[in-house]
Amino acid sequence: ESFDGKTAFITGGASGIGLGIAQVLVERGAKVVLADLRQDHIDNALARFAGGGQSNAVSALQLDVTNREAYREAAARMQKEFGGIDILVNNAGVGLEGPILEATYADYDFGFGVNVGGVINGFIEFLPQMVAHGRGGHIVSTASLAAEVVMPPHLAIYAASKAAVCHYCEAVKPELMEKGIGVSILLPGPVKSNIHETQQNRPAHLLEGSGFKDSEKKLSRRIVGENWMEPEEAGMLVADGILANQTYIITHGFYKDAMRARAQAVLGATPDKVEDAPDFGRFREEDG
Ligand code: NAI
């Protein structure tokens, strides 16, 4: 099955996983719009598509997904230029990390602002046009396997933000299904990317008060592993996941035991006694 005639809007689409998704969707017939904070990433990505003779399928716009006004303008532009989009990939994210006792409000605002707020802004700005154009559509949001298991230390804000993305997407899926809009969550393990540059993506006012300055400076020197997954491979899983309206798209298996242990711990703490199912559908008469 191909993506001929479909338009995809990919946030954080100019680097790493987002770029991998873009490449696969273009190869499979889609028109793709890369929406990214970083003009240097956009320039590199566009040059790559030009090198592959694919320029006519790709355009780009500079967007900070936390900027609601700019996001609204971007969505309006998509409506005008493409008659609305068919696929939204809420992929922009930041890999902030640091010791929890050093975290400041600036760190919470940065992590939740981009990783959760950016995703919510995507839903808010694009759902109306996806419903209105009547062609149906699909929304993929990038979370992380860090949402499913507790990974090495210093990822609390990151993990909590990604867990929020997962549960939000699970919760809206049934309602959007009725409108012909599919929902998927991408949960990657290690994929080759520039996520170690997270500190460069902090706006000045959230860098200033950050307690994570040192840890993120160290993160910027982290070496991308040769055995980490290629972004295009993750992109292929995403393309197939969209076509199958798969809820969870998961790149790696090596956290499976830890995921099972966590699920079993939750079940183990749950009473065996099964009460009557709660009835949430009863209401008082309206007052007056
Ligand atoms: P990346 O840094 O290579 O790509 C992310 C892109 O998002 C960058 O081009 C960056 O400029 C852009 N971006 C950052 N903040 C933005 C904002 N406010 N508005 C618009 N664009 C913004 O990193 P990667 O790894 O490809 O990250 C993509 C997603 O995958 C993120 O949500 C990340 O949390 C998630 N992820 C990545 C994993 C990995 O191993 N690479 C593992 C698990 C999750």
Coordinates of N, CA and C in Angstrom, one line a residue, residues 9-13 18 21 65 71 87-93 114-124 126 138-143 162 165 168-169 183-184 186:
F9 N 2.6 16.0 7.8 CA 3.3 17.1 8.5 C 4.0 16.5 9.6
I10 N 5.4 16.7 9.6 CA 6.2 16.0 10.6 C 7.0 17.0 11.5
T11 N 6.6 17.1 12.7 CA 7.4 18.0 13.6 C 8.7 17.3 14.0
G12 N 9.7 18.2 14.2 CA 11.0 17.6 14.4 C 11.4 16.7 13.2
G13 N 10.9 17.1 12.0 CA 11.1 16.3 10.8 C 12.4 16.5 10.1
G18 N 12.4 11.8 13.0 CA 11.5 12.5 12.2 C 11.9 12.5 10.7
I21 N 11.4 9.1 9.2 CA 10.0 8.9 8.9 C 9.7 9.6 7.6
V65 N 7.1 24.1 18.2 CA 5.8 23.5 18.4 C 5.2 24.0 19.7
Y71 N 2.0 27.8 15.5 CA 1.4 26.5 15.1 C 0.1 26.7 14.3
I87 N -1.7 13.2 7.4 CA -0.9 12.5 8.4 C -0.2 13.6 9.2
L88 N -0.4 13.5 10.5 CA 0.4 14.4 11.5 C 1.3 13.5 12.3
V89 N 2.6 13.8 12.2 CA 3.6 13.1 13.1 C 4.1 14.1 14.1
N90 N 3.6 13.9 15.4 CA 4.0 14.7 16.5 C 5.3 14.1 17.0
N91 N 6.4 14.5 16.4 CA 7.7 13.8 16.7 C 8.7 14.7 17.5
A92 N 8.5 16.0 17.4 CA 9.5 16.9 18.0 C 9.6 16.6 19.5
G93 N 10.8 16.5 20.0 CA 10.9 16.2 21.4 C 12.3 16.6 21.9
V114 N 7.7 21.1 25.5 CA 7.9 20.5 24.2 C 7.3 19.1 24.0
N115 N 7.6 18.3 25.0 CA 7.3 16.8 24.8 C 5.8 16.6 24.9
V116 N 5.1 17.3 25.8 CA 3.6 17.1 26.0 C 2.9 18.3 25.3
G117 N 3.3 19.5 25.6 CA 2.6 20.7 25.0 C 2.6 20.7 23.5
G118 N 3.8 20.3 22.9 CA 3.9 20.3 21.5 C 3.0 19.3 20.8
V119 N 2.8 18.2 21.5 CA 2.0 17.1 20.9 C 0.5 17.6 21.0
I120 N 0.1 18.1 22.2 CA -1.3 18.6 22.3 C -1.5 19.7 21.3
N121 N -0.6 20.6 21.1 CA -0.8 21.7 20.2 C -1.1 21.1 18.8
G122 N -0.4 20.1 18.4 CA -0.6 19.4 17.1 C -2.0 18.9 17.0
F123 N -2.5 18.2 18.0 CA -3.9 17.7 18.0 C -4.8 18.9 17.9
I124 N -4.6 19.9 18.7 CA -5.6 21.1 18.7 C -5.6 21.8 17.4
F126 N -4.6 20.7 14.3 CA -4.8 19.9 13.1 C -6.1 19.1 13.1
H138 N -4.5 10.3 10.0 CA -3.8 9.5 11.0 C -2.8 10.4 11.8
I139 N -2.8 10.2 13.1 CA -1.9 11.0 14.0 C -0.9 10.0 14.7
V140 N 0.4 10.2 14.4 CA 1.4 9.4 15.1 C 2.1 10.3 16.1
S141 N 2.3 9.9 17.3 CA 3.1 10.8 18.3 C 4.2 9.9 18.8
T142 N 5.4 10.6 18.9 CA 6.6 9.9 19.3 C 6.7 10.0 20.8
A143 N 6.6 8.9 21.5 CA 6.9 8.8 23.0 C 8.3 8.2 23.1
K162 N 6.8 11.6 28.4 CA 6.5 10.6 27.4 C 5.3 9.7 27.8
V165 N 2.2 11.4 26.9 CA 1.9 11.3 25.5 C 1.2 9.9 25.2
Y168 N -2.4 9.9 26.8 CA -3.3 10.8 26.0 C -3.7 10.2 24.7
C169 N -2.7 9.6 24.0 CA -3.1 9.0 22.7 C -4.0 7.8 22.8
V183 N -4.9 6.6 15.3 CA -3.9 7.1 16.3 C -2.8 6.0 16.6
S184 N -1.6 6.4 16.5 CA -0.5 5.5 16.8 C 0.5 6.2 17.8
L186 N 4.6 6.0 18.7 CA 5.9 5.4 18.5 C 6.7 5.3 19.8

